[in-house]
């Protein structure tokens, strides 16, 4: 039976190509691990979310007693004291701040959500109390106006933390509203007041992104994924050059590894810039909204070049361990796809803060330059920030990219160029 001979032959080839077999078996494992980290404990673990509260409430005086009250402060305390059921873990870590600072916290991912309590919050509730008391005294129906106050909840629509936070906040606000209404109606049980609607939680957008769609928030991540994919092409190209002996002939001319690899960096960097420009053009055709005008586009291209250099360096590392261009391409996909998930290209992973640097939380994902590249792209395209706002991320991405380039150059020179000599 000849098919058995063929099967034995192919099985031996699979075992012989250990790197290829490694990629086939372990590539799905990376996806399982990443999605397990993100979704495995969803709804089971009690995670505390960072909430920026902008309390503009000016307070008011209670009818009859003339007591000073501030229902905005009361609601903020409820946010602070709210806990998970059957647990002493707090739902929110409340940060009292201004609206501009809250917007900045959202942009820096230091807050999962922000809520703005309007300045007439207490006065609106007190006015309704006075109307209800007057109605009880005169035996008439209280004048319940149709202008319902909005407590605006906003955040990064691509963040899972914001998705959870907004649901919890609306629930807490609804319960607080119902308790206040019940209290008012218990004091005016003799009136025939209609059901009261004093205020409600409403999901809004960070300033300047009101017209943005989900695509607009995800577009920078897709651009980063495309920049990362450059590593697979570079890895395959370098491996192909090694196979053809081109690099060996260059080495015979006593050209240094640095000159050879740094020279290859220049055209690939230009490709990275063109790639970002093409992606932005396609995104605009698809209806992409951004802030900052032409300045943001230019900055995005500059950021993309830095990210592209990092991808080129990653391609060198991949090419150091690949035998041929096909293996290099497959290994590149195996490395690039999980990396894109880790840096948050498609969705934000749970926060894993390992320290604080220059007043900013430093997470485990921040050791990769593409995390900072994505932060910078979002900052300039989504929020319209300028160069000064992304200096921190640009500095980190440049330093980490340089480190990866040195590692890539060293590994490629040792494992591929030295062999060719």
Coordinates of C-alpha atoms in Angstrom, one line a residue:
X1 CA 0.0 0.0 0.0
X2 CA 1.8 3.0 -1.3
X3 CA -0.2 5.6 0.7
X4 CA 1.4 4.3 3.8
X5 CA 4.9 5.0 2.4
X6 CA 3.8 8.5 1.5
X7 CA 2.4 9.0 4.9
X8 CA 5.6 7.8 6.6
X9 CA 7.7 10.1 4.3
X10 CA 5.6 13.2 5.1
X11 CA 5.6 12.4 8.8
X12 CA 9.4 12.2 8.7
X13 CA 9.6 15.5 6.9
X14 CA 7.3 17.1 9.5
X15 CA 9.5 15.8 12.3
X16 CA 12.6 16.9 10.5
X17 CA 11.3 20.5 10.1
X18 CA 11.1 21.2 13.8
X19 CA 10.8 24.9 13.4
X20 CA 7.8 24.5 11.0
X21 CA 6.2 22.0 13.3
X22 CA 6.8 24.3 16.2
X23 CA 4.9 27.1 14.4
X24 CA 2.0 24.9 13.4
X25 CA 1.4 23.6 16.9
X26 CA 2.1 26.6 19.0
X27 CA 0.7 29.4 16.9
X28 CA -3.0 28.6 17.9
X29 CA -1.7 28.4 21.5
X30 CA -0.8 32.1 21.5
X31 CA -4.3 33.0 20.5
X32 CA -5.8 30.8 23.2
X33 CA -3.5 32.4 25.8
X34 CA -4.3 36.0 24.8
X35 CA -8.0 35.5 24.6
X36 CA -7.9 33.6 27.8
X37 CA -6.2 36.5 29.5
X38 CA -8.8 39.0 28.1
X39 CA -12.0 37.0 28.3
X40 CA -11.2 34.1 30.6
X41 CA -12.1 35.8 33.9
X42 CA -14.7 38.2 32.5
X43 CA -17.6 38.4 34.9
X44 CA -15.7 36.3 37.5
X45 CA -13.0 38.6 38.8
X46 CA -13.7 41.8 40.7
X47 CA -11.7 44.5 38.9
X48 CA -11.7 48.0 40.2
X49 CA -12.1 50.6 37.4
X50 CA -10.6 54.1 37.4
X51 CA -13.3 56.7 37.3
X52 CA -12.6 60.4 36.8
X53 CA -15.4 62.5 38.4
X54 CA -16.0 66.1 37.3
X55 CA -18.3 67.4 39.9
X56 CA -19.5 70.9 38.9
X57 CA -22.5 70.9 41.3
X58 CA -22.8 74.2 43.1
X59 CA -25.1 72.8 45.8
X60 CA -28.5 74.2 46.9
X61 CA -30.6 74.9 50.1
X62 CA -33.2 72.4 51.1
X63 CA -36.8 73.7 51.3
X64 CA -38.2 74.3 54.8
X65 CA -34.9 73.6 56.7
X66 CA -32.7 75.9 54.6
X67 CA -29.9 73.3 55.0
X68 CA -27.0 73.4 52.5
X69 CA -26.9 70.2 50.4
X70 CA -24.8 69.0 47.5
X71 CA -26.2 66.0 45.8
X72 CA -23.2 65.9 43.5
X73 CA -21.0 65.2 46.4
X74 CA -23.4 62.6 47.7
X75 CA -23.4 60.8 44.3
X76 CA -19.6 60.9 44.1
X77 CA -19.4 59.2 47.5
X78 CA -21.8 56.5 46.3
X79 CA -19.5 55.9 43.4
X80 CA -16.5 55.7 45.8
X81 CA -18.3 53.4 48.2
X82 CA -19.9 51.0 45.7
X83 CA -18.7 47.5 46.0
X84 CA -19.2 44.2 44.1
X85 CA -21.9 41.9 45.5
X86 CA -20.7 39.6 48.3
X87 CA -17.4 41.3 48.2
X88 CA -15.5 44.2 49.8
X89 CA -13.8 45.1 46.5
X90 CA -14.7 48.6 45.3
X91 CA -16.2 49.0 41.9
X92 CA -14.4 52.3 41.2
X93 CA -11.3 54.1 42.2
X94 CA -12.7 57.7 42.1
X95 CA -10.5 60.5 40.9
X96 CA -12.0 64.0 41.5
X97 CA -10.6 66.3 38.8
X98 CA -11.4 69.0 36.3
X99 CA -13.0 68.3 32.9
X100 CA -9.7 69.0 31.0
X101 CA -7.7 66.8 33.3
X102 CA -10.3 64.0 33.0
X103 CA -10.1 64.1 29.2
X104 CA -6.3 63.8 29.6
X105 CA -6.6 60.8 31.9
X106 CA -8.9 59.1 29.3
X107 CA -6.3 59.8 26.6
X108 CA -3.5 58.4 28.7
X109 CA -5.6 55.4 29.7
X110 CA -5.2 56.4 33.3
X111 CA -9.0 56.4 33.7
X112 CA -11.5 53.9 32.2
X113 CA -14.4 56.4 32.2
X114 CA -15.3 60.0 33.2
X115 CA -18.6 61.5 34.4
X116 CA -19.6 65.1 34.5
X117 CA -22.1 66.2 37.1
X118 CA -23.6 69.5 36.0
X119 CA -23.5 72.6 38.2
X120 CA -27.3 72.8 38.7
X121 CA -27.6 69.2 39.7
X122 CA -28.6 69.9 43.4
X123 CA -30.7 73.0 42.5
X124 CA -32.8 70.9 40.0
X125 CA -33.6 68.3 42.7
X126 CA -34.4 71.0 45.3
X127 CA -36.7 72.8 42.8
X128 CA -38.6 69.6 42.2
X129 CA -38.9 69.2 46.0
X130 CA -40.3 72.7 46.3
X131 CA -42.8 72.1 43.5
X132 CA -44.0 68.9 45.1
X133 CA -44.4 70.6 48.5
X134 CA -46.3 73.5 46.9
X135 CA -48.5 71.0 45.1
X136 CA -49.2 69.2 48.4
X137 CA -50.1 72.5 50.1
X138 CA -52.4 73.7 47.4
X139 CA -53.8 70.3 46.4
X140 CA -52.7 70.8 42.8
X141 CA -50.4 68.7 40.5
X142 CA -46.7 69.6 40.6
X143 CA -45.3 71.1 37.4
X144 CA -42.9 68.4 36.3
X145 CA -40.9 69.8 33.4
X146 CA -39.6 67.7 30.6
X147 CA -36.0 68.9 30.8
X148 CA -34.2 66.0 32.3
X149 CA -30.6 66.6 33.4
X150 CA -27.9 64.5 31.8
X151 CA -25.0 63.1 33.7
X152 CA -22.6 62.6 30.8
X153 CA -20.4 59.4 30.9
X154 CA -17.6 59.3 28.4
X155 CA -14.4 57.4 27.6
X156 CA -12.5 55.5 24.9
X157 CA -15.1 53.5 22.9
X158 CA -12.4 50.9 22.0
X159 CA -11.7 50.2 25.7
X160 CA -13.3 47.2 27.4
X161 CA -12.9 49.0 30.7
X162 CA -15.2 51.8 29.5
X163 CA -17.7 49.3 28.2
X164 CA -18.1 47.8 31.6
X165 CA -17.9 51.1 33.5
X166 CA -20.7 52.8 31.6
X167 CA -23.1 50.0 32.3
X168 CA -22.3 50.0 36.0
X169 CA -22.5 53.8 36.2
X170 CA -25.9 54.0 34.6
X171 CA -27.2 51.4 37.0
X172 CA -25.8 53.3 40.1
X173 CA -27.2 56.6 38.8
X174 CA -30.6 55.0 38.2
X175 CA -30.7 53.5 41.7
X176 CA -29.7 56.9 43.2
X177 CA -32.4 58.6 41.2
X178 CA -35.1 56.2 42.2
X179 CA -34.2 56.6 45.9
X180 CA -34.4 60.4 45.6
X181 CA -37.7 60.2 43.9
X182 CA -39.1 57.8 46.4
X183 CA -38.0 60.2 49.2
X184 CA -39.6 63.2 47.5
X185 CA -42.9 61.4 46.9
X186 CA -43.0 60.0 50.5
X187 CA -42.9 63.6 51.7
X188 CA -45.6 64.7 49.3
X189 CA -47.9 61.6 49.4
X190 CA -51.0 63.9 49.4
X191 CA -50.2 65.3 46.0
X192 CA -51.2 63.7 42.7
X193 CA -47.8 64.3 41.1
X194 CA -46.9 62.5 38.0
X195 CA -43.8 60.1 38.0
X196 CA -40.7 62.3 38.4
X197 CA -37.7 62.2 36.1
X198 CA -35.0 64.4 37.6
X199 CA -31.9 63.2 35.9
X200 CA -30.3 60.2 34.1
X201 CA -27.0 58.9 33.0
X202 CA -26.1 59.4 29.3
X203 CA -23.2 57.9 27.4
X204 CA -21.3 60.6 25.5
X205 CA -18.0 61.1 23.8
X206 CA -14.7 62.7 24.8
X207 CA -14.5 66.3 23.6
X208 CA -13.9 66.5 19.9
X209 CA -14.9 62.9 19.2
X210 CA -18.7 63.4 19.2
X211 CA -19.1 62.4 15.6
X212 CA -16.6 59.6 15.7
X213 CA -17.7 56.0 14.9
X214 CA -16.2 52.8 16.3
X215 CA -14.1 52.6 13.1
X216 CA -12.5 55.9 13.9
X217 CA -11.3 54.6 17.3
X218 CA -10.1 51.3 15.8
X219 CA -8.3 52.7 12.7
X220 CA -5.0 53.6 14.5
X221 CA -4.8 50.0 15.8
X222 CA -5.3 48.7 12.2
X223 CA -2.5 51.0 11.0
X224 CA -0.2 49.7 13.7
X225 CA -1.1 46.1 12.7
X226 CA -0.1 46.9 9.1
X227 CA 3.2 48.4 10.4
X228 CA 3.9 45.3 12.4
X229 CA 3.3 43.1 9.4
X230 CA 6.3 44.8 7.7
X231 CA 8.4 42.5 10.0
X232 CA 7.3 39.4 8.1
X233 CA 8.2 40.9 4.7
X234 CA 11.6 42.1 6.0
X235 CA 12.3 38.7 7.5
X236 CA 11.4 36.9 4.3
X237 CA 13.5 39.3 2.2
X238 CA 16.6 39.0 4.4
X239 CA 16.4 35.2 4.5
X240 CA 16.0 35.1 0.7
X241 CA 19.1 37.3 0.3
X242 CA 21.0 34.9 2.5
X243 CA 19.9 31.9 0.5
X244 CA 20.9 33.6 -2.8
X245 CA 24.4 34.4 -1.3
X246 CA 24.0 38.2 -1.9
X247 CA 24.9 39.1 1.6
X248 CA 27.9 36.7 1.6
X249 CA 29.3 38.5 -1.5
X250 CA 28.8 41.8 0.2
X251 CA 30.7 40.5 3.3
X252 CA 33.6 39.5 1.1
X253 CA 34.0 43.2 0.2
X254 CA 34.7 43.6 3.9
X255 CA 31.6 45.6 4.4
X256 CA 30.6 45.8 8.1
X257 CA 27.3 44.3 9.3
X258 CA 26.3 47.7 10.6
X259 CA 26.7 49.3 7.1
X260 CA 24.9 46.4 5.4
X261 CA 21.9 46.3 7.8
X262 CA 21.6 50.0 8.4
X263 CA 21.7 50.6 4.6
X264 CA 18.8 48.2 4.3
X265 CA 16.9 50.1 7.0
X266 CA 16.6 53.3 4.9
X267 CA 14.5 51.9 2.0
X268 CA 12.3 49.9 4.4
X269 CA 11.7 53.0 6.5
X270 CA 10.5 54.9 3.4
X271 CA 8.2 51.9 2.7
X272 CA 6.8 52.3 6.2
X273 CA 6.1 56.0 5.7
X274 CA 4.4 55.3 2.3
X275 CA 2.4 52.4 4.0
X276 CA 1.0 54.8 6.7
X277 CA 0.1 57.3 4.0
X278 CA -1.7 54.7 2.0
X279 CA -3.5 53.4 5.1
X280 CA -4.6 56.9 6.0
X281 CA -5.8 57.5 2.4
X282 CA -7.9 54.3 2.4
X283 CA -9.2 55.1 5.9
X284 CA -10.3 58.6 4.7
X285 CA -12.1 57.0 1.7
X286 CA -13.9 54.7 4.2
X287 CA -15.1 57.8 6.1
X288 CA -12.4 58.0 8.8
X289 CA -12.7 61.1 11.1
X290 CA -9.6 62.6 12.8
X291 CA -8.7 65.7 14.6
X292 CA -5.7 68.1 14.1
X293 CA -5.9 68.6 10.3
X294 CA -2.8 68.2 8.2
X295 CA -0.5 68.5 11.2
X296 CA -1.9 65.2 12.6
X297 CA -1.4 63.4 9.3
X298 CA 2.3 64.5 9.1
X299 CA 2.8 63.5 12.7
X300 CA 1.2 60.1 12.1
X301 CA 3.6 59.5 9.2
X302 CA 6.5 60.3 11.4
X303 CA 5.2 58.0 14.1
X304 CA 4.7 55.3 11.6
X305 CA 8.3 55.5 10.4
X306 CA 9.5 55.0 14.0
X307 CA 7.2 52.0 14.3
X308 CA 8.4 50.8 10.9
X309 CA 12.0 50.8 12.0
X310 CA 11.0 48.8 15.1
X311 CA 9.3 46.3 12.7
X312 CA 12.3 46.1 10.5
X313 CA 14.5 45.3 13.6
X314 CA 12.0 42.6 14.6
X315 CA 12.2 41.2 11.0
X316 CA 16.0 40.9 11.5
X317 CA 15.5 38.9 14.7
X318 CA 13.0 36.6 13.0
X319 CA 15.3 36.1 10.0
X320 CA 18.1 35.1 12.4
X321 CA 16.2 31.9 13.2
X322 CA 14.6 31.1 9.9
X323 CA 16.1 28.6 7.3
X324 CA 14.2 29.9 4.3
X325 CA 11.9 32.7 3.2
X326 CA 8.8 30.6 3.7
X327 CA 9.7 29.7 7.2
X328 CA 10.6 33.4 7.9
X329 CA 7.2 34.5 6.7
X330 CA 5.4 31.9 8.8
X331 CA 7.5 32.7 11.9
X332 CA 6.9 36.4 11.3
X333 CA 3.1 35.9 11.3
X334 CA 3.4 33.8 14.5
X335 CA 5.3 36.7 16.2
X336 CA 3.5 39.7 14.7
X337 CA -0.1 38.6 15.3
X338 CA 0.2 37.9 19.1
X339 CA 2.3 41.1 19.4
X340 CA -0.4 43.2 17.8
X341 CA -2.9 41.8 20.4
X342 CA -0.5 42.4 23.3
X343 CA 0.1 46.1 22.4
X344 CA -3.7 46.7 22.1
X345 CA -4.1 47.1 18.3
X346 CA -7.5 45.5 18.4
X347 CA -8.6 45.8 22.0
X348 CA -7.1 46.9 25.3
X349 CA -5.8 44.2 27.5
X350 CA -6.4 44.3 31.3
X351 CA -4.0 46.8 33.0
X352 CA -0.9 45.3 34.5
X353 CA 0.9 48.2 36.1
X354 CA 4.5 47.4 37.2
X355 CA 5.5 50.9 38.3
X356 CA 5.4 54.6 37.6
X357 CA 7.8 56.7 35.5
X358 CA 7.6 60.5 35.2
X359 CA 4.1 60.5 36.7
X360 CA 2.8 58.0 34.3
X361 CA 1.8 54.4 35.0
X362 CA 4.2 51.9 33.3
X363 CA 2.6 48.6 32.3
X364 CA 4.2 45.3 31.3
X365 CA 3.0 46.0 27.7
X366 CA 5.0 49.3 27.7
X367 CA 8.3 47.4 27.2
X368 CA 7.4 47.0 23.6
X369 CA 7.8 50.1 21.4
X370 CA 4.6 49.5 19.4
X371 CA 2.5 50.1 22.5
X372 CA 3.9 53.7 22.6
X373 CA 3.5 53.9 18.8
X374 CA -0.2 53.1 19.2
X375 CA -0.6 55.6 22.0
X376 CA 1.0 58.3 19.9
X377 CA -1.2 57.5 16.8
X378 CA -4.4 57.6 18.9
X379 CA -3.3 60.8 20.6
X380 CA -2.7 62.8 17.3
X381 CA -5.5 61.2 15.2
X382 CA -8.3 60.7 17.7
X383 CA -7.7 63.6 20.1
X384 CA -5.8 66.0 17.8
X385 CA -2.8 66.5 20.1
X386 CA 0.4 68.0 18.9
X387 CA 4.0 66.9 19.2
X388 CA 4.4 68.1 22.9
X389 CA 1.6 65.7 24.0
X390 CA 3.3 62.6 22.5
X391 CA 6.9 63.4 23.6
X392 CA 6.8 60.8 26.3
X393 CA 5.6 58.0 24.0
X394 CA 7.9 59.0 21.1
X395 CA 10.9 59.0 23.5
X396 CA 10.1 55.5 24.8
X397 CA 9.4 54.1 21.3
X398 CA 12.7 55.5 20.0
X399 CA 14.7 54.1 22.8
X400 CA 13.0 50.7 22.7
X401 CA 13.3 50.6 18.9
X402 CA 17.0 51.3 19.1
X403 CA 17.5 48.5 21.6
X404 CA 15.6 46.0 19.4
X405 CA 17.6 47.2 16.3
X406 CA 20.9 46.5 18.1
X407 CA 19.6 43.1 19.2
X408 CA 18.4 42.3 15.7
X409 CA 21.6 43.4 14.1
X410 CA 23.7 41.3 16.6
X411 CA 21.6 38.2 16.2
X412 CA 21.5 38.4 12.4
X413 CA 25.2 39.0 12.1
X414 CA 26.0 36.1 14.4
X415 CA 23.6 33.5 13.1
X416 CA 23.3 34.3 9.4
X417 CA 26.2 36.5 8.2
X418 CA 28.9 34.7 10.1
X419 CA 27.7 31.4 8.7
X420 CA 27.9 32.7 5.2
X421 CA 31.6 33.7 5.7

